[in-house]
Amino acid sequence: MTAGTLSLANVHVRRSGRTVLRIDHLEIPAGTFLGIVGPNGAGKTTLLKVCAGLIQPQGGAVRLEGLDLTRLSAWRKCALRRHIGYIPQVTEYNADLPFTVREVVAMGRTSIRPLLRPLNAQDRAAVDHWIDAVGLADRRKQTFRSLSGGEQQKVLIARAMAQDPRLLMLDEACANLDFHWKHEISDIVERLYRQTHMTVLMVSHETGVLPAGCRRAVLLAGGRLLADGAVRDILSPAMLHRAYRAGLTTMSVGGRTHIVRAGPFENPQFESRHRDRGQSDSHFGTSSDAAGGGS
Amino acid sequence: MRQGGAPDMDPFFYLILLAGAIAGGSCGLLGVYLVGLRLPFVGIFISHAAMAGTIYSLLLGLNPLWAPALVSAGAAASLAAIRPEKSRLDSNVALAILFSLMLGLTFLGIGLVQGSRSEVLGLLWGSILFVRKGSVLVISLAALAFLAFAFAFNKELKVLLFSRTIASATGVHETFVYALFLALCGVILAVNLPLIGGLMIFSLITNPAAAAYQVCRGHRAVVAASLGLGVASAVGGFLFSYYLNLPTGACTVLTSTLLFAAAAAYRTLAGRAD
């Protein structure tokens, strides 16, 4: 069974003469909920776009459901991507156009139907189903642009789900949302994951929005994969230091792991060592270790 | 155009009105996608590609209708190769550079024309008052072709308008549809150019669609309103010009701008009626 599987081998992406992503090996079995975390510029979005075939790497193989995306023709790539639900960052969609909520969700059915075939009653039923499922039944005739940021994210999730995705990719879906909406969106993603057992790739610079169901995450920094494992395990102080170059630690609240600044309250031991040694670089490995994450 | 009073309109003017309505409607429909894609510069680039194509066709003795249509369609379709996410340049900056290239070629062509240059200079403002039945037939066919395309690829075009990234990531044939759309843009603009001119085409593409996006809810409403406002701009502009004895091109541009201002004012006064 290869539906929803993804694997990367020796992938590297260069931009302006600089390596922005280098992944030697990453295997994502079907039904995995993978969190992709790391600081700004770590290569999280690049990794997601490579996985979706939006960025062609300079080398390596990206196998989606057993087929190498880097070697497929544009037409075959389209066919393969029909079951990828993709939720981009807010700058990558046009929220100013007066599309209704129903029209935006119906876009999820576009690639399901062949060219020149309009959507049918079955598609319309699926659209209404997913609008109801995300709790926007009373907003279906409203325009997308009139909704709040959190509601817009719900519409984008409904659009992705209307595609019957085997793989759902979310790029900073909780960015720019308040505390309530961050958790609402995160809870919806987790609920849908538990209901469908699809593969989920969720990019976030905030680990606190990764739901409890996210049992595996990768930590990126400088385009390199620093750690791969359970969320709490990969966010050790040493790894956090390598990734963020700052005194950070984690705090578990309600089954979610948050990265917080290491201070007297969170980590008295770290604070005292930091004060004694005077230089943060010397706490966890050498400075060349820290640079290992860079390119 | 006329001297004093409000005379009965000569039957010939009905042909002009019909040509104006078709050209305005075509540009209004085209504008829905060009404005929605935030690429109104595509319109001005393609119209100048068509203008350059027409001038060089005249210079080389080629068919003055199909040769420029092919040139502008080809130039337009090649724009599909510009991928904002792969380019360091903003799309509009890249288009502005291409536009300046087309403008340079156009004026070089004008400079190379021997004898009277009135025919090529007419391409700037168009010559709708000298329209022929054959031209009306050609722009009608082009308009129908674009209407059929917009209807057939409606679902793909909507995703393209919303997000090319989503379209690409989720298996929509966006490059194919986008290239086809741009090629048809080239044809529409090339065949309308001799009638309404390169400068007026730009306002007929931008203003009706921008007005429709201000006041409408839902894509279908935007398409209908933009098409209607395009027709109203062209026909209204011509009627203003006829009854007020003013230049047709200027009246059309000002009518379309007034319609946009009215839509913007309505949206402001009525609040966000979404």
GROMACS .gro file of N, CA and C in nm, chain A residues 16 54 75 78 81-82 84 86 88 92-94 96-99 103 107 110-111 113-117 141-143 145-146 159 163, chain B residues 36 38 88 152-153 155-156 158-159 161-163 165-166 168-173 176 213-214 216-220 222 267 272 274:
model
  192
   16SER      N    1   2.047   3.094  -0.544
   16SER     CA    2   2.151   3.199  -0.546
   16SER      C    3   2.285   3.144  -0.500
   54LEU      N    4   0.640   2.134  -0.603
   54LEU     CA    5   0.635   2.274  -0.645
   54LEU      C    6   0.774   2.330  -0.669
   75TRP      N    7   0.213   1.648  -1.694
   75TRP     CA    8   0.079   1.590  -1.699
   75TRP      C    9   0.064   1.480  -1.595
   78CYS      N   10   0.050   1.616  -1.243
   78CYS     CA   11  -0.084   1.665  -1.210
   78CYS      C   12  -0.172   1.551  -1.159
   81ARG      N   13  -0.083   1.448  -0.812
   81ARG     CA   14  -0.108   1.546  -0.707
   81ARG      C   15  -0.256   1.570  -0.680
   82ARG      N   16  -0.342   1.497  -0.749
   82ARG     CA   17  -0.486   1.517  -0.730
   82ARG      C   18  -0.530   1.492  -0.586
   84ILE      N   19  -0.341   1.551  -0.315
   84ILE     CA   20  -0.267   1.629  -0.217
   84ILE      C   21  -0.353   1.748  -0.178
   86TYR      N   22  -0.343   2.092  -0.016
   86TYR     CA   23  -0.233   2.184   0.014
   86TYR      C   24  -0.289   2.316   0.067
   88PRO      N   25  -0.155   2.672   0.163
   88PRO     CA   26  -0.034   2.754   0.158
   88PRO      C   27  -0.035   2.864   0.264
   92GLU      N   28   0.012   3.344  -0.029
   92GLU     CA   29   0.008   3.271  -0.155
   92GLU      C   30  -0.132   3.246  -0.209
   93TYR      N   31  -0.230   3.312  -0.152
   93TYR     CA   32  -0.363   3.306  -0.213
   93TYR      C   33  -0.424   3.445  -0.212
   94ASN      N   34  -0.518   3.464  -0.301
   94ASN     CA   35  -0.577   3.596  -0.322
   94ASN      C   36  -0.706   3.606  -0.241
   96ASP      N   37  -0.862   3.868  -0.156
   96ASP     CA   38  -0.940   3.989  -0.183
   96ASP      C   39  -1.052   3.968  -0.285
   97LEU      N   40  -1.048   3.857  -0.355
   97LEU     CA   41  -1.150   3.835  -0.457
   97LEU      C   42  -1.282   3.795  -0.391
   98PRO      N   43  -1.395   3.830  -0.453
   98PRO     CA   44  -1.524   3.804  -0.387
   98PRO      C   45  -1.579   3.663  -0.407
   99PHE      N   46  -1.491   3.562  -0.398
   99PHE     CA   47  -1.539   3.424  -0.404
   99PHE      C   48  -1.621   3.394  -0.279
  103GLU      N   49  -1.774   2.857  -0.317
  103GLU     CA   50  -1.688   2.853  -0.437
  103GLU      C   51  -1.545   2.812  -0.401
  107MET      N   52  -1.340   2.454  -0.510
  107MET     CA   53  -1.212   2.446  -0.582
  107MET      C   54  -1.139   2.315  -0.551
  110THR      N   55  -1.188   2.050  -0.809
  110THR     CA   56  -1.147   2.079  -0.947
  110THR      C   57  -1.061   1.970  -1.008
  111SER      N   58  -0.957   1.930  -0.935
  111SER     CA   59  -0.867   1.832  -0.995
  111SER      C   60  -0.925   1.691  -0.992
  113ARG      N   61  -1.224   1.619  -1.096
  113ARG     CA   62  -1.297   1.605  -1.223
  113ARG      C   63  -1.203   1.635  -1.339
  114PRO      N   64  -1.216   1.562  -1.450
  114PRO     CA   65  -1.128   1.587  -1.566
  114PRO      C   66  -1.153   1.725  -1.626
  115LEU      N   67  -1.059   1.768  -1.709
  115LEU     CA   68  -1.075   1.894  -1.782
  115LEU      C   69  -1.205   1.890  -1.861
  116LEU      N   70  -1.269   2.002  -1.876
  116LEU     CA   71  -1.391   2.020  -1.955
  116LEU      C   72  -1.515   1.956  -1.892
  117ARG      N   73  -1.500   1.898  -1.774
  117ARG     CA   74  -1.618   1.842  -1.706
  117ARG      C   75  -1.654   1.931  -1.588
  141LYS      N   76  -2.267   3.116   0.204
  141LYS     CA   77  -2.293   3.213   0.096
  141LYS      C   78  -2.217   3.344   0.116
  142GLN      N   79  -2.147   3.353   0.226
  142GLN     CA   80  -2.068   3.474   0.249
  142GLN      C   81  -1.942   3.471   0.164
  143THR      N   82  -1.882   3.588   0.144
  143THR     CA   83  -1.757   3.587   0.067
  143THR      C   84  -1.640   3.551   0.159
  145ARG      N   85  -1.354   3.680   0.155
  145ARG     CA   86  -1.281   3.798   0.200
  145ARG      C   87  -1.345   3.863   0.323
  146SER      N   88  -1.472   3.833   0.349
  146SER     CA   89  -1.539   3.896   0.463
  146SER      C   90  -1.518   3.817   0.592
  159ARG      N   91  -1.164   2.313   0.188
  159ARG     CA   92  -1.130   2.301   0.045
  159ARG      C   93  -1.035   2.183   0.023
  163GLN      N   94  -1.111   1.748  -0.149
  163GLN     CA   95  -1.031   1.677  -0.250
  163GLN      C   96  -1.016   1.528  -0.219
  331GLY      N   97  -0.808   3.990  -1.179
  331GLY     CA   98  -0.812   3.891  -1.070
  331GLY      C   99  -0.676   3.829  -1.045
  333ARG      N  100  -0.414   3.984  -1.078
  333ARG     CA  101  -0.332   4.100  -1.044
  333ARG      C  102  -0.227   4.126  -1.151
  383ARG      N  103   1.328   3.618  -0.943
  383ARG     CA  104   1.362   3.716  -0.839
  383ARG      C  105   1.284   3.845  -0.864
  447ALA      N  106  -1.577   2.655  -2.055
  447ALA     CA  107  -1.524   2.517  -2.050
  447ALA      C  108  -1.423   2.499  -1.937
  448PHE      N  109  -1.343   2.601  -1.911
  448PHE     CA  110  -1.239   2.588  -1.808
  448PHE      C  111  -1.272   2.670  -1.684
  450LYS      N  112  -1.392   2.599  -1.391
  450LYS     CA  113  -1.347   2.551  -1.258
  450LYS      C  114  -1.195   2.567  -1.242
  451GLU      N  115  -1.121   2.544  -1.349
  451GLU     CA  116  -0.975   2.561  -1.340
  451GLU      C  117  -0.937   2.709  -1.327
  453LYS      N  118  -1.104   2.944  -1.193
  453LYS     CA  119  -1.134   2.996  -1.058
  453LYS      C  120  -1.019   2.963  -0.961
  454VAL      N  121  -0.966   2.841  -0.972
  454VAL     CA  122  -0.854   2.806  -0.883
  454VAL      C  123  -0.731   2.890  -0.916
  456LEU      N  124  -0.730   3.191  -1.033
  456LEU     CA  125  -0.751   3.325  -0.978
  456LEU      C  126  -0.725   3.326  -0.828
  457PHE      N  127  -0.767   3.222  -0.762
  457PHE     CA  128  -0.752   3.219  -0.616
  457PHE      C  129  -0.607   3.198  -0.575
  458SER      N  130  -0.542   3.101  -0.636
  458SER     CA  131  -0.402   3.076  -0.600
  458SER      C  132  -0.337   2.982  -0.701
  460THR      N  133  -0.045   2.870  -0.664
  460THR     CA  134   0.028   2.771  -0.584
  460THR      C  135  -0.064   2.654  -0.552
  461ILE      N  136  -0.185   2.685  -0.506
  461ILE     CA  137  -0.280   2.577  -0.475
  461ILE      C  138  -0.311   2.499  -0.601
  463SER      N  139  -0.133   2.450  -0.863
  463SER     CA  140  -0.021   2.366  -0.902
  463SER      C  141  -0.003   2.248  -0.806
  464ALA      N  142  -0.016   2.275  -0.676
  464ALA     CA  143   0.011   2.171  -0.576
  464ALA      C  144  -0.096   2.063  -0.575
  465THR      N  145  -0.215   2.097  -0.621
  465THR     CA  146  -0.325   2.002  -0.607
  465THR      C  147  -0.365   1.935  -0.738
  466GLY      N  148  -0.279   1.947  -0.838
  466GLY     CA  149  -0.302   1.870  -0.961
  466GLY      C  150  -0.393   1.934  -1.063
  467VAL      N  151  -0.416   2.065  -1.051
  467VAL     CA  152  -0.492   2.134  -1.156
  467VAL      C  153  -0.395   2.162  -1.272
  468HIS      N  154  -0.442   2.147  -1.395
  468HIS     CA  155  -0.353   2.168  -1.510
  468HIS      C  156  -0.333   2.318  -1.532
  471PHE      N  157  -0.110   2.460  -1.841
  471PHE     CA  158  -0.181   2.443  -1.970
  471PHE      C  159  -0.295   2.545  -1.984
  508TYR      N  160  -1.537   4.370  -0.930
  508TYR     CA  161  -1.480   4.310  -0.808
  508TYR      C  162  -1.516   4.391  -0.683
  509GLN      N  163  -1.545   4.520  -0.703
  509GLN     CA  164  -1.583   4.603  -0.588
  509GLN      C  165  -1.719   4.564  -0.532
  511CYS      N  166  -1.951   4.297  -0.641
  511CYS     CA  167  -2.018   4.167  -0.661
  511CYS      C  168  -1.982   4.065  -0.554
  512ARG      N  169  -2.070   3.968  -0.542
  512ARG     CA  170  -2.045   3.854  -0.454
  512ARG      C  171  -2.053   3.729  -0.541
  513GLY      N  172  -1.947   3.652  -0.547
  513GLY     CA  173  -1.945   3.530  -0.627
  513GLY      C  174  -1.888   3.555  -0.765
  514HIS      N  175  -1.820   3.452  -0.818
  514HIS     CA  176  -1.747   3.466  -0.944
  514HIS      C  177  -1.842   3.491  -1.062
  515ARG      N  178  -1.955   3.420  -1.062
  515ARG     CA  179  -2.049   3.434  -1.174
  515ARG      C  180  -2.098   3.579  -1.184
  517VAL      N  181  -1.940   3.843  -1.081
  517VAL     CA  182  -1.829   3.927  -1.128
  517VAL      C  183  -1.818   3.921  -1.280
  562ARG      N  184  -1.963   5.081  -0.289
  562ARG     CA  185  -1.907   4.987  -0.191
  562ARG      C  186  -1.876   5.059  -0.060
  567ARG      N  187  -1.917   4.701   0.357
  567ARG     CA  188  -1.879   4.573   0.297
  567ARG      C  189  -2.002   4.485   0.295
  569ASP      N  190  -2.055   4.214   0.177
  569ASP     CA  191  -2.028   4.071   0.155
  569ASP      C  192  -2.103   3.986   0.256
   0.00000   0.00000   0.00000
